[in-house]
Each structure stands twice: as C-alpha cells, then as structure tokens.
Coordinates of C-alpha atoms in Angstrom, one line a residue:
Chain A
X1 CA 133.8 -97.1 -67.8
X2 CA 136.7 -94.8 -66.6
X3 CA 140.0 -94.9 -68.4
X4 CA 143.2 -95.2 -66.9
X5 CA 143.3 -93.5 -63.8
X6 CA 147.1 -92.3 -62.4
X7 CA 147.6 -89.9 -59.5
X8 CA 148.6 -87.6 -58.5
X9 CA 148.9 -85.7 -62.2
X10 CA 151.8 -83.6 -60.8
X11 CA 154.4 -84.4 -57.9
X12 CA 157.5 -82.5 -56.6
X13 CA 159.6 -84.1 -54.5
X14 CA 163.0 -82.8 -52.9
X15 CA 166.3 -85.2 -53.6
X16 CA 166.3 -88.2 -51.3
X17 CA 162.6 -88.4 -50.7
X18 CA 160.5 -91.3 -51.7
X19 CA 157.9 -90.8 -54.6
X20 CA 154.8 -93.4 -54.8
X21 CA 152.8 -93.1 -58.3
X22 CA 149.5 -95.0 -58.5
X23 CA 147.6 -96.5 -61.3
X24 CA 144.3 -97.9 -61.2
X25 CA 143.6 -99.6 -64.5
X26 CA 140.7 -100.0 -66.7
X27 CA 138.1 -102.3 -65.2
X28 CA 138.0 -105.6 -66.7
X29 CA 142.2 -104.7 -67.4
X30 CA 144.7 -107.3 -65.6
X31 CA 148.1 -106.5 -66.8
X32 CA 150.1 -102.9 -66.2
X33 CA 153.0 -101.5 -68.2
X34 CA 155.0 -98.5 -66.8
X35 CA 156.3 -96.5 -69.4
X36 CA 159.0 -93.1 -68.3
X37 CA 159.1 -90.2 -71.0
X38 CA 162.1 -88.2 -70.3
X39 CA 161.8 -84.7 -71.6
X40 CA 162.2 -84.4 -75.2
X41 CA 162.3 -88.0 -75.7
X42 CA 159.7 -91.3 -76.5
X43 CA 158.5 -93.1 -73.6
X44 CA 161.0 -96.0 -72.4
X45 CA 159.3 -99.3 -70.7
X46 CA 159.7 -99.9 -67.4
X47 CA 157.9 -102.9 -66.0
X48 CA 154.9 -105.1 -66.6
X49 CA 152.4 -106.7 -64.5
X50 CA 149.8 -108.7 -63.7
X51 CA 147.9 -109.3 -60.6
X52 CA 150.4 -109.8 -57.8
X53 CA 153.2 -111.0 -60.5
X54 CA 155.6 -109.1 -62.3
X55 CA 155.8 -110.4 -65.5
X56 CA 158.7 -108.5 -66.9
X57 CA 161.4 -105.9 -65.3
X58 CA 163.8 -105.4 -67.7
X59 CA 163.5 -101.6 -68.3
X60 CA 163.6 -100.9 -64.2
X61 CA 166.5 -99.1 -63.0
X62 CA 168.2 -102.0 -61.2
X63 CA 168.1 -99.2 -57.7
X64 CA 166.0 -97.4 -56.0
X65 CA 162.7 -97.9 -58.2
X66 CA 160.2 -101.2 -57.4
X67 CA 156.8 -102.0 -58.9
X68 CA 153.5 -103.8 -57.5
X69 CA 150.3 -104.7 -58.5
X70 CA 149.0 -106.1 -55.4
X71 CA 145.1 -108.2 -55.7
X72 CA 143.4 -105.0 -54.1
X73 CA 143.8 -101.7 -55.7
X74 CA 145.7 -100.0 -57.6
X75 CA 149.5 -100.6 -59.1
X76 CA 152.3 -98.7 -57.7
X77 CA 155.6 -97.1 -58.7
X78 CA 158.1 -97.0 -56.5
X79 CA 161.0 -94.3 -56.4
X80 CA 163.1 -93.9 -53.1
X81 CA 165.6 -91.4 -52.2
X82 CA 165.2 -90.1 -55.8
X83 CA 167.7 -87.7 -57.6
X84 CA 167.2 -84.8 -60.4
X85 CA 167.3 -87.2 -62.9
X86 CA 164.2 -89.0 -61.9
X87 CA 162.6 -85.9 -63.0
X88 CA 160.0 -87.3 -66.0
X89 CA 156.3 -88.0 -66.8
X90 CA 155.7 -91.6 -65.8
X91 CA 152.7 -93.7 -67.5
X92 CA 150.7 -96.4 -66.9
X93 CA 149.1 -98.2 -69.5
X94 CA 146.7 -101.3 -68.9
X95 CA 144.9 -104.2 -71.3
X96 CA 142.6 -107.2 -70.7
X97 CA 145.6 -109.1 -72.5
X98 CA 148.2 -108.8 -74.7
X99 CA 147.6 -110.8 -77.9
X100 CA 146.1 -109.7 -81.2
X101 CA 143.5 -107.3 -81.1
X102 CA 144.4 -106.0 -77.2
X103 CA 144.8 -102.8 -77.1
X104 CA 147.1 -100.9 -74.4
X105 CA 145.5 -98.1 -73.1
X106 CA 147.8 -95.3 -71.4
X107 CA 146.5 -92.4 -68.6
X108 CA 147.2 -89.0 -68.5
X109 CA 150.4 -89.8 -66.7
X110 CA 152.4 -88.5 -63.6
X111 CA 154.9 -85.5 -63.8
X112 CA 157.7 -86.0 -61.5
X113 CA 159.5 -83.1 -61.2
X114 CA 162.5 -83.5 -58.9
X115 CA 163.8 -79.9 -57.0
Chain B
X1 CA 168.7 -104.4 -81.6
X2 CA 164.9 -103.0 -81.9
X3 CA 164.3 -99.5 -82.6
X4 CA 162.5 -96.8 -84.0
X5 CA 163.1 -93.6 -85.9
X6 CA 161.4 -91.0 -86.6
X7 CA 163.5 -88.8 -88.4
X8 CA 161.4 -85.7 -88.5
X9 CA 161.3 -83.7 -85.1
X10 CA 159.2 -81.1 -85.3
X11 CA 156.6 -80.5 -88.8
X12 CA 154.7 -77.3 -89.6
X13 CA 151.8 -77.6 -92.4
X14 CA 149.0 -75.6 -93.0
X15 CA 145.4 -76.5 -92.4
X16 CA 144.0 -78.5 -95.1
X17 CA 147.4 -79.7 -96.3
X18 CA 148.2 -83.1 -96.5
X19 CA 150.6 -84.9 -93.8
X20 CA 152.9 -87.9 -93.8
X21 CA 154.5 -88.9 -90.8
X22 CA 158.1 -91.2 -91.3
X23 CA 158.1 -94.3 -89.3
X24 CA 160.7 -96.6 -89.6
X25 CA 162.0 -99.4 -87.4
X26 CA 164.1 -102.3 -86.5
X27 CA 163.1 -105.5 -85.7
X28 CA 163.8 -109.5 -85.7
X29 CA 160.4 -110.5 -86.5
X30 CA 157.5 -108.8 -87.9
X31 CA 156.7 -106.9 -85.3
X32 CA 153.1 -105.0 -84.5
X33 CA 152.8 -101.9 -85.4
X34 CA 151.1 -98.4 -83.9
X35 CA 150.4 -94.7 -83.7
X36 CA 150.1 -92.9 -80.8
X37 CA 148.9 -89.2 -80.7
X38 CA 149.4 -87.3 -77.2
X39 CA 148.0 -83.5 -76.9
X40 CA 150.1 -81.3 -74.1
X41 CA 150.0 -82.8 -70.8
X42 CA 147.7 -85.6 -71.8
X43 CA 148.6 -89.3 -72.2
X44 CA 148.7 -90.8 -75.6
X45 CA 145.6 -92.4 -77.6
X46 CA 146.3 -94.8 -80.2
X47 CA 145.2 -94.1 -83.7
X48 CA 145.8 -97.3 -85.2
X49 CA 147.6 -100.7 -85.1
X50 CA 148.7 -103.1 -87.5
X51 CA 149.3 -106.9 -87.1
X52 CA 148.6 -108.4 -90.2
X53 CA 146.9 -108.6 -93.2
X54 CA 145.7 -105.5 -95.6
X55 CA 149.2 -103.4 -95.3
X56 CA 147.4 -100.1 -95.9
X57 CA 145.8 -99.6 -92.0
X58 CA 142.3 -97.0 -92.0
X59 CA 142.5 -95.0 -87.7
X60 CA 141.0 -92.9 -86.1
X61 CA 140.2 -89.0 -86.9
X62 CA 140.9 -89.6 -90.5
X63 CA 144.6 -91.4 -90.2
X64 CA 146.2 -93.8 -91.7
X65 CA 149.4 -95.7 -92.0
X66 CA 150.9 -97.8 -94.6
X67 CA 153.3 -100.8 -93.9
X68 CA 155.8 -101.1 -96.3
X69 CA 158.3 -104.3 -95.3
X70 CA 160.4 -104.0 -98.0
X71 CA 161.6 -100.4 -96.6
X72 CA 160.9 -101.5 -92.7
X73 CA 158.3 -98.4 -92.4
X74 CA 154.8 -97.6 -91.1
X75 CA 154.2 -93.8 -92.4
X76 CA 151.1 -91.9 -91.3
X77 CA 149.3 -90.3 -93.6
X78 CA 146.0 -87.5 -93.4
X79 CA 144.9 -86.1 -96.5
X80 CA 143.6 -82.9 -95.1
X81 CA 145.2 -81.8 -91.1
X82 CA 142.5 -79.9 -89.1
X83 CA 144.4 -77.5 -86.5
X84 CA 142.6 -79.9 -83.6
X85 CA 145.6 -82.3 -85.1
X86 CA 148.6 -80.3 -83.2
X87 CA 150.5 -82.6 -81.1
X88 CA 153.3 -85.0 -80.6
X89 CA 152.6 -88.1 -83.1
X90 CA 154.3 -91.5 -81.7
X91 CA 155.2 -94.8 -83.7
X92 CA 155.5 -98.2 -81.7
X93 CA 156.7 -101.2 -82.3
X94 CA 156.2 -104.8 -80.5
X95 CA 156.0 -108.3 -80.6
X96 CA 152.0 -107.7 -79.0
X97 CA 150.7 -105.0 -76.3
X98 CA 153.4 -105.4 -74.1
X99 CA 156.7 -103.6 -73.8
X100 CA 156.2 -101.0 -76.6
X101 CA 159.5 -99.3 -78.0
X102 CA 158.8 -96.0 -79.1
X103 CA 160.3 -93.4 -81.5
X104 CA 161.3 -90.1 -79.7
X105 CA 158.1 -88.8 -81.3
X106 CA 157.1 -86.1 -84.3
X107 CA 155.7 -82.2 -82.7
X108 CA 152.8 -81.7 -85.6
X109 CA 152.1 -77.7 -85.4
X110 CA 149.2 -76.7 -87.6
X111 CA 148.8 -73.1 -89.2
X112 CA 144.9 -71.9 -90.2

C-alpha cells in the first residue's frame, strides 16, 4: 500500500505562471488536507476535502489559489499567476476519516520555489 | 484563539542523553494531541497521538509524551536519543484529524 503520493517533489515557477500540485492519497483514504510550511515556520492548513466536496477553506488565500478533489484521480492545488511569496513546501495529508483513532498521514511534500 | 508553542527552537544533546521536547498549547476544548517528526526534505510521520484516557502516551521509536492539563502541555520525552533521531520534532493540536495547528517546530541535532 503506497503512502501519500505528491508530485512533482520540486517545482520552479517564474512570477505570474500557474503552479498545479497533485496528491494522490492513500488507498482506502477519502478526505485531503493541504497544509503550506513556509520556511522556518510550522505548517499552516489550507483546505480539506472529500470526494468532489470541499469540506473546509478557511486557511485558502482568498486569491489566486483553488483546491479539488475531483471522483477520478488525484487532488489538486491550485496557484495562478503566483508571486515570491508563494515560495514554500506544500503537503498533502489524507485519512479514511477523521474521528478517533484516524490517523492523518502526510507525503513528502512539494517545494515551490518561486524565481 | 488556538495555538501552539514550542518555545525551544533549535536543541543539541549528545547520543544517549535523555530529551524532552516543550509542547504547550491553547485551546477551547480538550483538544487531540500529536507529534510529528519530519527528517530533511521528507514529510512528517507521526509518533503519537493523544485523545483520551492514560495521560502518559507510549509512540513510536521509543517516544513519548505526557499530557499535563493543568499546565496545557504535551512534552516529549526519549530516555536515551540515538543520532537516527536528528530532525525537526512538531506538536499538533485539533479537535480530530482535520485542520491541524502546528507549533513552528523544535531542530533536534544529535552529537555521538
């Protein structure tokens, strides 16, 4: 059973391209978190999902960045016409739920870096 | 409003020392508790989770973490740090799995 698979593991982008971030979750896992780790800091939340819903937005920067988790494949993290600052290592975590006892389980994360 | 701090930054011990890790958070509720241990340009892999129940949690790799409510903390603890232990050591807080808050993390460098 593969773990949390994100790609690419590295991405450089110029300011005012688009970035897409993919995240194909454990199997058996229905709900996505994003998480952003800015350098030299914890990791912030983002969004969460389930299949085709999002669930909760509140840490999404209110421009330029959108979320999916569409029925098919994997979930994806949107950044258009991004800026320096969207320089960061973005996560993905999945679970089969979120009560007690689920466990979120994070990949090895995208590096963003922003030139 | 919710948070977590971990007021140590950056901790050097020797291997075979002991460790403690400080933990300590705001929140309305009892909240659930983790680690989360992340080596250089990996993601992070929890070590353990509280939710209720014995207050003194047993992880993986030897942790574990003690949750104190009268002090609002969740300190890790190893009795003896093996130099496979560098990394950056996390503490979480939620109401379940979703939408963690995190501390800004602990850098754990080990000496032989």
């Amino acid at each position: 059973n593969a773990g949390v698979m994100q790609n690419p593991r590295h991405l450089v982008r110029r300011r005012g391209q688009e970035a897409r971030l993919r995240c194909s979750p454990m199997k058996g896992h229905s709900h996505v978190y994003w998480y952003r780790q800015l350098p030299e800091e914890g990791l912030k939340f983002m969004v969460y999902l389930q299949k085709e819903n999002i669930i909760d937005e509140s840490g999404m920067p209110k421009e330029r960045f959108s979320a999916e988790f569409p029925k098919e494949g994997p979930s994806i993290l949107r950044i258009q016409q991004v800026v320096r600052g969207d320089s960061a290592a973005y996560f993905c975590a999945s679970s089969y739920g979120t009560g007690t006892g689920a466990e979120a389980f994070f990949g090895q994360g995208t590096r963003l870096t922003v030139v | 409003a919710q948070s977590v701090t971990q007021p140590d930054i950056h901790i050097t011990v020797s291997e075979g020392a002991s460790l403690e890790l400080r933990c300590n958070y705001s929140y309305g509720a009892t909240p659930y508790l983790f680690w989360y241990v992340q080596s250089p340009g990996q993601g992070l892999q929890l070590l353990l989770k509280y939710f209720s129940g014995d207050t003194l949690v047993q992880g993986i790799k030897g942790f574990e973490a003690e949750f104190k409510r009268s002090q609002s903390s969740f300190n890790l603890r190893k009795p003896s740090v093996h130099w496979s232990d560098a990394a950056e050591y996390f503490c979480a807080v939620g109401e379940n799995t979703d939408k963690l808050i995190f501390g800004t993390g602990t850098r754990l460098q080990v000496f032989p």
